[in-house]
Short mmCIF file of C-alpha atoms and ligand atoms in Angstrom, two decimals:
data_model
loop_
_atom_site.label_atom_id
_atom_site.label_comp_id
_atom_site.label_asym_id
_atom_site.label_seq_id
_atom_site.Cartn_x
_atom_site.Cartn_y
_atom_site.Cartn_z
CA UNK Z 1 -3.35 22.37 -31.43
CA UNK Z 2 -2.32 22.23 -27.82
CA UNK Z 3 -4.46 23.41 -24.94
CA UNK Z 4 -8.03 24.63 -25.45
CA UNK Z 5 -8.45 28.39 -25.72
CA UNK Z 6 -10.47 28.45 -22.50
CA UNK Z 7 -7.97 26.26 -20.59
CA UNK Z 8 -7.24 27.93 -17.24
CA UNK Z 9 -3.83 28.22 -15.60
CA UNK Z 10 -3.43 28.87 -11.93
CA UNK Z 11 -2.17 27.86 -8.55
CA UNK Z 12 -3.62 26.15 -5.53
CA UNK Z 13 -3.40 26.35 -1.74
CA UNK Z 14 -5.18 24.84 1.26
CA UNK Z 15 -6.59 26.77 4.21
CA UNK Z 16 -4.68 25.21 7.11
CA UNK Z 17 -1.40 25.38 5.22
CA UNK Z 18 -1.49 29.14 4.62
CA UNK Z 19 -4.15 31.04 6.55
CA UNK Z 20 -2.82 31.19 10.11
CA UNK Z 21 -5.18 33.20 12.37
CA UNK Z 22 -5.93 29.89 14.03
CA UNK Z 23 -7.40 31.50 17.12
CA UNK Z 24 -8.92 34.67 15.67
CA UNK Z 25 -12.31 36.09 14.87
CA UNK Z 26 -14.29 33.24 16.38
CA UNK Z 27 -12.74 30.36 14.46
CA UNK Z 28 -13.31 26.95 16.06
CA UNK Z 29 -10.65 24.27 16.39
CA UNK Z 30 -9.80 21.76 13.72
CA UNK Z 31 -8.22 18.34 14.10
CA UNK Z 32 -5.03 19.86 12.69
CA UNK Z 33 -4.90 22.54 15.42
CA UNK Z 34 -5.01 19.77 17.99
CA UNK Z 35 -2.74 17.30 16.18
CA UNK Z 36 0.09 19.85 15.99
CA UNK Z 37 0.01 20.26 19.77
CA UNK Z 38 1.04 16.64 20.27
CA UNK Z 39 4.83 16.37 20.59
CA UNK Z 40 6.44 14.34 17.85
CA UNK Z 41 3.66 14.65 15.29
CA UNK Z 42 5.19 17.43 13.14
CA UNK Z 43 8.74 17.00 11.84
CA UNK Z 44 10.00 20.40 13.03
CA UNK Z 45 7.60 20.79 15.96
CA UNK Z 46 5.74 23.65 14.27
CA UNK Z 47 2.07 24.26 13.51
CA UNK Z 48 -0.20 26.30 11.25
CA UNK Z 49 -1.06 28.94 13.87
CA UNK Z 50 0.47 31.66 11.69
CA UNK Z 51 1.72 29.81 8.57
CA UNK Z 52 1.81 32.40 5.73
CA UNK Z 53 -0.54 34.71 7.65
CA UNK Z 54 -2.67 34.69 4.54
CA UNK Z 55 -5.76 35.55 6.62
CA UNK Z 56 -4.28 39.02 7.03
CA UNK Z 57 -2.05 39.18 3.96
CA UNK Z 58 -4.48 37.80 1.39
CA UNK Z 59 -4.43 41.01 -0.65
CA UNK Z 60 -0.66 40.79 -0.98
CA UNK Z 61 -1.04 37.18 -2.15
CA UNK Z 62 -3.73 38.06 -4.68
CA UNK Z 63 -1.47 40.84 -6.00
CA UNK Z 64 1.31 38.29 -6.45
CA UNK Z 65 -1.04 35.92 -8.29
CA UNK Z 66 -1.96 38.83 -10.55
CA UNK Z 67 1.73 39.50 -11.17
CA UNK Z 68 2.28 35.88 -12.23
CA UNK Z 69 -0.79 36.15 -14.41
CA UNK Z 70 -2.98 33.48 -12.82
CA UNK Z 71 -6.29 33.03 -14.56
CA UNK Z 72 -7.68 30.93 -11.73
CA UNK Z 73 -6.91 30.23 -8.08
CA UNK Z 74 -7.97 27.15 -6.19
CA UNK Z 75 -8.21 27.53 -2.41
CA UNK Z 76 -10.11 25.90 0.43
CA UNK Z 77 -12.27 27.21 3.24
CA UNK Z 78 -11.73 26.31 6.89
CA UNK Z 79 -14.88 24.50 7.99
CA UNK Z 80 -14.54 25.46 11.70
CA UNK Z 81 -13.86 29.08 10.75
CA UNK Z 82 -17.38 29.15 9.39
CA UNK Z 83 -19.01 26.71 11.79
CA UNK Z 84 -16.90 26.73 14.98
CA UNK Z 85 -18.71 23.65 16.28
CA UNK Z 86 -18.90 22.04 12.84
CA UNK Z 87 -22.69 22.41 12.80
CA UNK Z 88 -25.07 24.99 14.27
CA UNK Z 89 -24.30 28.70 14.65
CA UNK Z 90 -22.45 30.36 11.78
CA UNK Z 91 -19.44 32.59 12.47
CA UNK Z 92 -20.15 35.60 10.25
CA UNK Z 93 -16.59 36.87 10.55
CA UNK Z 94 -15.36 33.64 9.02
CA UNK Z 95 -17.67 34.00 6.05
CA UNK Z 96 -16.64 37.64 5.73
CA UNK Z 97 -13.05 36.57 5.18
CA UNK Z 98 -13.94 34.40 2.18
CA UNK Z 99 -16.17 37.21 0.90
CA UNK Z 100 -13.22 39.59 0.93
CA UNK Z 101 -10.92 37.03 -0.66
CA UNK Z 102 -13.35 36.21 -3.46
CA UNK Z 103 -14.02 39.90 -4.17
CA UNK Z 104 -10.32 40.59 -4.29
CA UNK Z 105 -9.75 37.69 -6.72
CA UNK Z 106 -12.54 38.84 -9.00
CA UNK Z 107 -11.20 42.39 -8.95
CA UNK Z 108 -7.88 40.94 -10.17
CA UNK Z 109 -9.69 38.96 -12.87
CA UNK Z 110 -8.77 35.64 -11.25
CA UNK Z 111 -11.43 32.92 -11.31
CA UNK Z 112 -12.00 31.45 -7.83
CA UNK Z 113 -12.13 27.64 -7.54
CA UNK Z 114 -13.34 26.83 -4.06
CA UNK Z 115 -12.59 23.53 -2.36
CA UNK Z 116 -15.01 23.07 0.52
CA UNK Z 117 -12.87 20.71 2.55
CA UNK Z 118 -9.11 20.24 2.50
CA UNK Z 119 -8.53 18.26 5.72
CA UNK Z 120 -9.06 20.79 8.57
CA UNK Z 121 -12.03 18.91 10.03
CA UNK Z 122 -13.89 20.54 12.94
CA UNK Z 123 -12.53 19.13 16.19
CA UNK Z 124 -16.00 19.35 17.76
CA UNK Z 125 -17.29 16.92 15.12
CA UNK Z 126 -14.32 14.62 15.55
CA UNK Z 127 -15.38 14.34 19.20
CA UNK Z 128 -18.80 13.24 18.00
CA UNK Z 129 -17.29 10.39 16.03
CA UNK Z 130 -16.27 12.37 12.96
CA UNK Z 131 -16.80 10.52 9.69
CA UNK Z 132 -17.97 7.37 11.51
CA UNK Z 133 -21.09 9.20 12.70
CA UNK Z 134 -24.11 8.45 10.49
CA UNK Z 135 -24.94 12.18 10.53
CA UNK Z 136 -21.51 13.11 9.16
CA UNK Z 137 -22.60 13.24 5.49
CA UNK Z 138 -25.37 15.68 6.38
CA UNK Z 139 -23.04 17.82 8.51
CA UNK Z 140 -20.84 18.25 5.48
CA UNK Z 141 -23.78 19.01 3.19
CA UNK Z 142 -25.07 21.67 5.58
CA UNK Z 143 -21.67 23.33 5.60
CA UNK Z 144 -21.57 23.14 1.79
CA UNK Z 145 -24.93 24.81 1.56
CA UNK Z 146 -23.84 27.72 3.76
CA UNK Z 147 -20.76 28.37 1.62
CA UNK Z 148 -22.57 27.97 -1.68
CA UNK Z 149 -25.38 30.28 -0.57
CA UNK Z 150 -23.00 32.96 0.56
CA UNK Z 151 -20.45 32.79 -2.26
CA UNK Z 152 -22.34 31.16 -5.13
CA UNK Z 153 -23.24 34.50 -6.68
CA UNK Z 154 -19.52 34.99 -7.40
CA UNK Z 155 -17.87 31.58 -7.13
CA UNK Z 156 -18.71 29.43 -10.16
CA UNK Z 157 -16.35 26.51 -9.56
CA UNK Z 158 -16.81 24.28 -6.52
CA UNK Z 159 -14.81 21.20 -5.56
CA UNK Z 160 -16.31 19.26 -2.67
CA UNK Z 161 -13.35 17.51 -1.06
CA UNK Z 162 -9.62 17.23 -1.51
CA UNK Z 163 -7.82 13.88 -1.57
CA UNK Z 164 -10.04 11.60 0.51
CA UNK Z 165 -7.17 9.12 0.09
CA UNK Z 166 -5.19 11.21 2.57
CA UNK Z 167 -7.66 12.47 5.16
CA UNK Z 168 -8.95 8.91 5.58
CA UNK Z 169 -5.95 6.74 4.61
CA UNK Z 170 -2.97 8.74 5.90
CA UNK Z 171 -4.98 9.95 8.90
CA UNK Z 172 -6.80 6.85 10.16
CA UNK Z 173 -4.81 4.02 8.61
CA UNK Z 174 -1.19 5.26 8.59
CA UNK Z 175 -1.81 7.82 11.41
CA UNK Z 176 0.66 10.32 9.94
CA UNK Z 177 -2.00 13.00 9.46
CA UNK Z 178 -4.56 14.42 11.89
CA UNK Z 179 -6.15 13.07 13.94
CA UNK Z 180 -3.54 10.31 13.67
CA UNK Z 181 -5.45 7.44 15.25
CA UNK Z 182 -5.49 3.99 13.75
CA UNK Z 183 -8.95 2.65 13.03
CA UNK Z 184 -9.63 -0.90 11.83
CA UNK Z 185 -10.52 -1.46 8.19
CA UNK Z 186 -14.28 -1.78 8.79
CA UNK Z 187 -14.35 1.66 10.39
CA UNK Z 188 -12.21 3.30 7.73
CA UNK Z 189 -14.34 1.77 4.98
CA UNK Z 190 -17.42 3.11 6.76
CA UNK Z 191 -15.80 6.55 6.95
CA UNK Z 192 -15.00 6.39 3.25
CA UNK Z 193 -18.64 5.60 2.53
CA UNK Z 194 -19.79 8.54 4.65
CA UNK Z 195 -17.31 10.84 2.93
CA UNK Z 196 -18.72 9.80 -0.45
CA UNK Z 197 -22.29 10.28 0.77
CA UNK Z 198 -21.29 13.68 2.13
CA UNK Z 199 -19.83 14.52 -1.26
CA UNK Z 200 -23.08 13.56 -3.03
CA UNK Z 201 -25.28 15.49 -0.61
CA UNK Z 202 -22.95 18.49 -0.88
CA UNK Z 203 -23.22 18.42 -4.67
CA UNK Z 204 -27.02 18.57 -4.32
CA UNK Z 205 -26.73 21.45 -1.85
CA UNK Z 206 -24.38 23.41 -4.14
CA UNK Z 207 -26.61 22.85 -7.17
CA UNK Z 208 -29.62 24.13 -5.22
CA UNK Z 209 -27.79 27.23 -3.99
CA UNK Z 210 -25.68 28.00 -7.06
CA UNK Z 211 -27.36 26.38 -10.08
CA UNK Z 212 -24.99 27.91 -12.63
CA UNK Z 213 -21.79 26.76 -10.89
CA UNK Z 214 -19.65 23.87 -12.11
CA UNK Z 215 -19.15 21.21 -9.48
CA UNK Z 216 -16.44 18.58 -9.09
CA UNK Z 217 -14.17 16.78 -6.65
CA UNK Z 218 -10.36 16.60 -6.25
CA UNK Z 219 -9.05 13.13 -5.46
CA UNK Z 220 -5.44 12.11 -5.91
CA UNK Z 221 -3.93 8.93 -7.31
CA UNK Z 222 -0.71 7.18 -8.12
CA UNK Z 223 -0.77 7.75 -11.85
CA UNK Z 224 0.83 4.57 -13.16
CA UNK Z 225 1.94 4.57 -16.78
CA UNK Z 226 3.09 2.01 -19.35
CA UNK Z 227 6.81 1.34 -19.49
CA UNK Z 228 6.66 1.07 -23.27
CA UNK Z 229 3.79 2.18 -25.45
CA UNK Z 230 2.87 -1.27 -26.68
CA UNK Z 231 -0.79 -2.28 -26.45
CA UNK Z 232 0.10 -4.88 -23.79
CA UNK Z 233 1.93 -2.47 -21.52
CA UNK Z 234 -0.78 0.16 -21.92
CA UNK Z 235 -3.41 -2.35 -20.89
CA UNK Z 236 -1.26 -3.48 -17.96
CA UNK Z 237 -0.81 0.11 -16.79
CA UNK Z 238 -4.56 0.69 -17.02
CA UNK Z 239 -5.13 -2.34 -14.80
CA UNK Z 240 -2.57 -1.14 -12.27
CA UNK Z 241 -4.02 2.37 -12.33
CA UNK Z 242 -7.51 1.26 -11.31
CA UNK Z 243 -6.55 -1.68 -9.13
CA UNK Z 244 -7.17 -1.84 -5.38
CA UNK Z 245 -4.24 -2.95 -3.24
CA UNK Z 246 -5.17 -4.86 -0.09
CA UNK Z 247 -2.33 -3.26 1.87
CA UNK Z 248 -3.24 0.30 0.85
CA UNK Z 249 -6.85 0.29 -0.35
CA UNK Z 250 -7.42 3.98 0.30
CA UNK Z 251 -4.73 4.96 -2.18
CA UNK Z 252 -6.74 3.53 -5.00
CA UNK Z 253 -8.31 5.91 -7.53
CA UNK Z 254 -11.22 3.57 -8.23
CA UNK Z 255 -12.30 3.13 -4.60
CA UNK Z 256 -13.28 6.80 -4.61
CA UNK Z 257 -14.10 7.54 -8.23
CA UNK Z 258 -15.95 4.39 -9.31
CA UNK Z 259 -18.88 4.99 -6.92
CA UNK Z 260 -19.13 8.58 -8.16
CA UNK Z 261 -18.84 7.90 -11.89
CA UNK Z 262 -19.79 4.26 -12.27
CA UNK Z 263 -22.39 3.79 -9.55
CA UNK Z 264 -20.58 1.24 -7.38
CA UNK Z 265 -17.34 0.38 -5.61
CA UNK Z 266 -14.83 -1.61 -7.65
CA UNK Z 267 -15.55 -5.35 -7.57
CA UNK Z 268 -12.09 -5.98 -6.19
CA UNK Z 269 -12.92 -4.04 -3.03
CA UNK Z 270 -15.83 -6.38 -2.26
CA UNK Z 271 -13.55 -9.33 -2.98
CA UNK Z 272 -10.80 -8.08 -0.68
CA UNK Z 273 -13.03 -7.11 2.23
CA UNK Z 274 -16.15 -9.27 1.96
CA UNK Z 275 -16.88 -9.03 5.67
CA UNK Z 276 -15.84 -5.46 6.23
CA UNK Z 277 -17.71 -3.44 3.64
CA UNK Z 278 -20.20 -0.95 5.09
CA UNK Z 279 -23.93 -1.47 4.72
CA UNK Z 280 -24.92 0.31 1.57
CA UNK Z 281 -28.41 1.80 1.71
CA UNK Z 282 -30.73 1.46 -1.30
CA UNK Z 283 -30.38 5.15 -2.16
CA UNK Z 284 -26.70 5.58 -1.32
CA UNK Z 285 -25.20 5.03 -4.76
CA UNK Z 286 -27.71 7.38 -6.35
CA UNK Z 287 -26.72 10.11 -3.87
CA UNK Z 288 -22.99 9.46 -4.33
CA UNK Z 289 -23.33 9.37 -8.10
CA UNK Z 290 -24.66 12.90 -8.56
CA UNK Z 291 -23.56 14.03 -12.02
CA UNK Z 292 -20.44 16.20 -11.91
CA UNK Z 293 -19.17 18.77 -14.39
CA UNK Z 294 -15.50 18.21 -13.84
CA UNK Z 295 -13.02 15.81 -12.27
CA UNK Z 296 -10.34 17.77 -10.46
CA UNK Z 297 -7.45 15.34 -10.30
CA UNK Z 298 -4.29 15.82 -8.25
CA UNK Z 299 -1.29 14.09 -9.81
CA UNK Z 300 2.30 14.10 -8.59
CA UNK Z 301 3.82 10.82 -9.79
CA UNK Z 302 3.32 7.18 -10.62
CA UNK Z 303 5.15 3.96 -11.40
CA UNK Z 304 6.07 2.36 -14.70
CA UNK Z 305 4.15 -0.83 -15.45
CA UNK Z 306 4.73 -3.79 -17.76
CA UNK Z 307 2.50 -6.61 -18.87
CA UNK Z 308 3.34 -9.97 -17.33
CA UNK Z 309 2.91 -13.22 -19.21
CA UNK Z 310 -0.48 -14.01 -17.62
CA UNK Z 311 -2.50 -11.00 -18.73
CA UNK Z 312 -1.68 -9.15 -15.53
CA UNK Z 313 0.82 -6.45 -14.65
CA UNK Z 314 4.10 -5.89 -12.82
CA UNK Z 315 5.67 -2.69 -11.58
CA UNK Z 316 9.05 -1.91 -13.09
CA UNK Z 317 11.74 -1.23 -10.53
CA UNK Z 318 12.92 2.37 -10.68
CA UNK Z 319 16.33 2.81 -12.26
CA UNK Z 320 19.40 3.31 -10.10
CA UNK Z 321 19.78 6.96 -9.19
CA UNK Z 322 16.32 7.86 -10.49
CA UNK Z 323 15.37 11.54 -10.15
CA UNK Z 324 13.42 12.57 -7.09
CA UNK Z 325 12.33 15.83 -5.46
CA UNK Z 326 13.35 17.28 -2.09
CA UNK Z 327 10.39 15.45 -0.54
CA UNK Z 328 11.88 12.25 -2.06
CA UNK Z 329 8.95 11.92 -4.43
CA UNK Z 330 9.97 10.40 -7.79
CA UNK Z 331 9.93 12.57 -10.90
CA UNK Z 332 7.70 10.79 -13.45
CA UNK Z 333 6.40 13.25 -16.06
CA UNK Z 334 4.48 10.53 -17.94
CA UNK Z 335 2.04 10.49 -15.03
CA UNK Z 336 0.63 13.72 -16.45
CA UNK Z 337 -0.08 12.12 -19.80
CA UNK Z 338 -1.41 8.71 -18.78
CA UNK Z 339 -3.21 9.85 -15.64
CA UNK Z 340 -5.63 12.21 -17.36
CA UNK Z 341 -5.95 9.86 -20.33
CA UNK Z 342 -6.88 6.78 -18.30
CA UNK Z 343 -9.26 8.81 -16.13
CA UNK Z 344 -10.98 10.49 -19.06
CA UNK Z 345 -11.42 7.15 -20.82
CA UNK Z 346 -12.80 5.44 -17.73
CA UNK Z 347 -15.06 8.17 -16.42
CA UNK Z 348 -15.92 10.19 -19.52
CA UNK Z 349 -15.66 13.57 -17.86
CA UNK Z 350 -13.63 16.76 -18.44
CA UNK Z 351 -10.55 16.95 -16.24
CA UNK Z 352 -8.63 19.72 -14.53
CA UNK Z 353 -5.31 18.97 -12.88
CA UNK Z 354 -6.06 20.55 -9.52
CA UNK Z 355 -2.60 19.88 -8.03
CA UNK Z 356 0.86 19.13 -9.38
CA UNK Z 357 4.25 20.39 -8.30
CA UNK Z 358 7.31 19.57 -6.22
CA UNK Z 359 9.33 20.59 -3.24
CA UNK Z 360 12.86 21.97 -3.69
CA UNK Z 361 15.50 23.09 -1.17
CA UNK Z 362 15.05 26.72 -2.25
CA UNK Z 363 17.17 29.48 -0.76
CA UNK Z 364 17.46 33.22 -1.25
CA UNK Z 365 20.71 33.69 -3.16
CA UNK Z 366 23.25 36.44 -2.58
CA UNK Z 367 21.63 38.36 -5.41
CA UNK Z 368 18.39 38.41 -3.40
CA UNK Z 369 16.62 36.13 -5.86
CA UNK Z 370 15.41 32.56 -5.61
CA UNK Z 371 16.74 30.40 -8.44
CA UNK Z 372 14.83 27.16 -8.82
CA UNK Z 373 15.88 25.59 -12.13
CA UNK Z 374 14.86 22.17 -10.88
CA UNK Z 375 11.25 23.32 -10.47
CA UNK Z 376 11.26 24.80 -13.97
CA UNK Z 377 12.66 21.61 -15.44
CA UNK Z 378 10.16 19.45 -13.54
CA UNK Z 379 7.17 21.54 -14.59
CA UNK Z 380 8.41 21.80 -18.16
CA UNK Z 381 8.63 18.02 -18.47
CA UNK Z 382 5.25 17.44 -16.83
CA UNK Z 383 3.47 20.11 -18.83
CA UNK Z 384 4.82 18.75 -22.11
CA UNK Z 385 3.14 15.47 -21.22
CA UNK Z 386 -0.07 17.25 -20.28
CA UNK Z 387 -0.04 19.07 -23.60
CA UNK Z 388 0.46 15.78 -25.39
CA UNK Z 389 -2.65 14.48 -23.61
CA UNK Z 390 -4.59 17.53 -24.76
CA UNK Z 391 -3.35 17.00 -28.31
CA UNK Z 392 -4.41 13.37 -28.18
CA UNK Z 393 -7.95 14.44 -27.39
CA UNK Z 394 -8.18 14.29 -23.59
CA UNK Z 395 -10.69 16.92 -22.50
CA UNK Z 396 -8.50 19.05 -20.23
CA UNK Z 397 -9.84 22.26 -18.70
CA UNK Z 398 -7.15 23.57 -16.37
CA UNK Z 399 -3.89 23.20 -14.50
CA UNK Z 400 -3.21 24.34 -10.94
CA UNK Z 401 0.33 24.41 -9.66
CA UNK Z 402 0.88 23.34 -6.06
CA UNK Z 403 1.67 25.76 -4.56
CA UNK Z 404 1.49 29.56 -4.62
CA UNK Z 405 3.70 30.45 -1.62
CA UNK Z 406 5.79 28.00 0.40
CA UNK Z 407 3.70 26.92 3.37
CA UNK Z 408 3.04 24.51 6.23
CA UNK Z 409 3.41 21.08 4.68
CA UNK Z 410 1.34 19.04 7.16
CA UNK Z 411 3.42 16.51 9.13
CA UNK Z 412 6.57 17.88 7.47
CA UNK Z 413 5.97 21.32 8.97
CA UNK Z 414 8.05 24.01 7.26
CA UNK Z 415 10.73 21.61 6.03
CA UNK Z 416 9.43 21.43 2.44
CA UNK Z 417 9.14 24.33 0.00
CA UNK Z 418 6.55 23.67 -2.70
CA UNK Z 419 5.86 27.30 -3.66
CA UNK Z 420 6.56 29.26 -6.80
CA UNK Z 421 6.81 32.12 -4.39
CA UNK Z 422 9.35 31.97 -1.58
CA UNK Z 423 7.99 32.76 1.87
CA UNK Z 424 10.20 33.97 4.71
CA UNK Z 425 8.19 32.66 7.64
CA UNK Z 426 9.85 35.06 10.10
CA UNK Z 427 9.18 38.27 8.20
CA UNK Z 428 6.35 37.10 5.91
CA UNK Z 429 8.28 38.54 2.99
CA UNK Z 430 7.39 36.91 -0.35
CA UNK Z 431 9.86 36.61 -3.25
CA UNK Z 432 8.84 35.34 -6.67
CA UNK Z 433 11.10 32.43 -7.61
CA UNK Z 434 12.50 32.12 -11.14
CA UNK Z 435 9.81 29.52 -11.84
CA UNK Z 436 7.08 32.13 -11.25
CA UNK Z 437 8.48 34.27 -14.10
CA UNK Z 438 8.81 31.18 -16.25
CA UNK Z 439 5.21 30.14 -15.46
CA UNK Z 440 4.02 33.62 -16.41
CA UNK Z 441 5.22 32.98 -19.95
CA UNK Z 442 3.60 29.55 -20.04
CA UNK Z 443 0.31 31.19 -19.09
CA UNK Z 444 0.71 34.02 -21.57
CA UNK Z 445 1.29 31.61 -24.45
CA UNK Z 446 -1.24 29.00 -23.24
CA UNK Z 447 1.59 26.49 -23.09
CA UNK Z 448 2.82 27.04 -26.64
CA UNK Z 449 6.26 28.11 -25.47
CA UNK Z 450 6.92 24.77 -23.79
C1 FCB X 501 -1.15 17.06 -1.61
C2 FCB X 501 -2.03 17.88 -0.68
C3 FCB X 501 -1.56 19.30 -0.52
C4 FCB X 501 -0.05 19.36 -0.38
C5 FCB X 501 0.61 18.64 -1.51
C6 FCB X 501 2.10 18.69 -1.49
O1 FCB X 501 -1.33 15.71 -1.34
O2 FCB X 501 -3.35 17.90 -1.16
O3 FCB X 501 -2.22 19.87 0.57
O4 FCB X 501 0.32 18.84 0.85
O5 FCB X 501 0.22 17.28 -1.49
#
């Protein structure tokens, strides 16, 4: 019992957060390059120009992953590194980088999981209307085809997009992420529709170029869970999990995943925004609903839910002094049991946790090591819940810890450390934290030591 024998353990990164080399080898600009130039946007006034210099130090990073014993590594490609203008001429040097990285991973016996898009949208396309442009789904599919054609002989796991909740919601609704401009709800809903169409077209392009690859997507969600395990609370939590909140519709799991797995947007979305939904073409839902092999789900936390007396649900207030991480995110291990379980039940698809982790105020101690007992405790609690889900029959295929090295945490700059590997951003020295050694044992025993 426990995790499947072929369950994969690994870590995950995102291009803009680690690569650096922002102005090298013909790379075009992304919305994040531009966003960071605006004073006040990034907490510590920094940017991803150099970040972990992974573009140059990738071999060192792959060696470290090998030392921890990763079986798989999820990373993303920079769209404008490959297509500097977003469409049109290909930058061969950009493709060469991912070639080298993939070869180096395979040489280390680490399975590459490639995310096509993790937020660093080509600035040239943003200037053409970005995701509001009716051609935007095809732009994305063309980019997907180029990557799949070039790498599909060696990459057998593709994820189309990462957390559409964030690059639409946090970017165009909350304006905390690039490009940081508020758009009205009808435009953001239209963008969401184009993102989903782009996803569907990209799946078709990947299948054509790499027919033996497994294809999925990596959304995120607030993984709400029942306060007690009574049938009523479980049902209430399920409702909360898939509900759409008028004030934060883009955070919903169902807004993004229902069209893909169930062929339409949730009914509630039409009810909330009857006048603002995009026009949905006759073929759109068929394109969006391309069959997938895997749901890559990112899960960090959720809220406890109770049944109310009317067949609905209420959120339970967090207890006084509840545990939270350095980023002030609550610690809720049950999210890693109920999240995968609710999703697997609703969408009937194998699941990989493609992100989970926490930020800690890690320092290099006098002994030269980085002791992060809080990370170990957090992961231990979460992984026990994930194992319980596997034991209760949820079809789980992998777990990716966010993140490999500390890196550029978007609007928070370098003020959060999510890595299992400490990064000194001045010297680019890497130090394995205690949690990396701990994780090595988890991997070696396939989670039996937990
Ligand atoms: C996720 C993002 C990832 C990283 C972690 C902490 O939402 O996908 O890039 O920022 O949070």
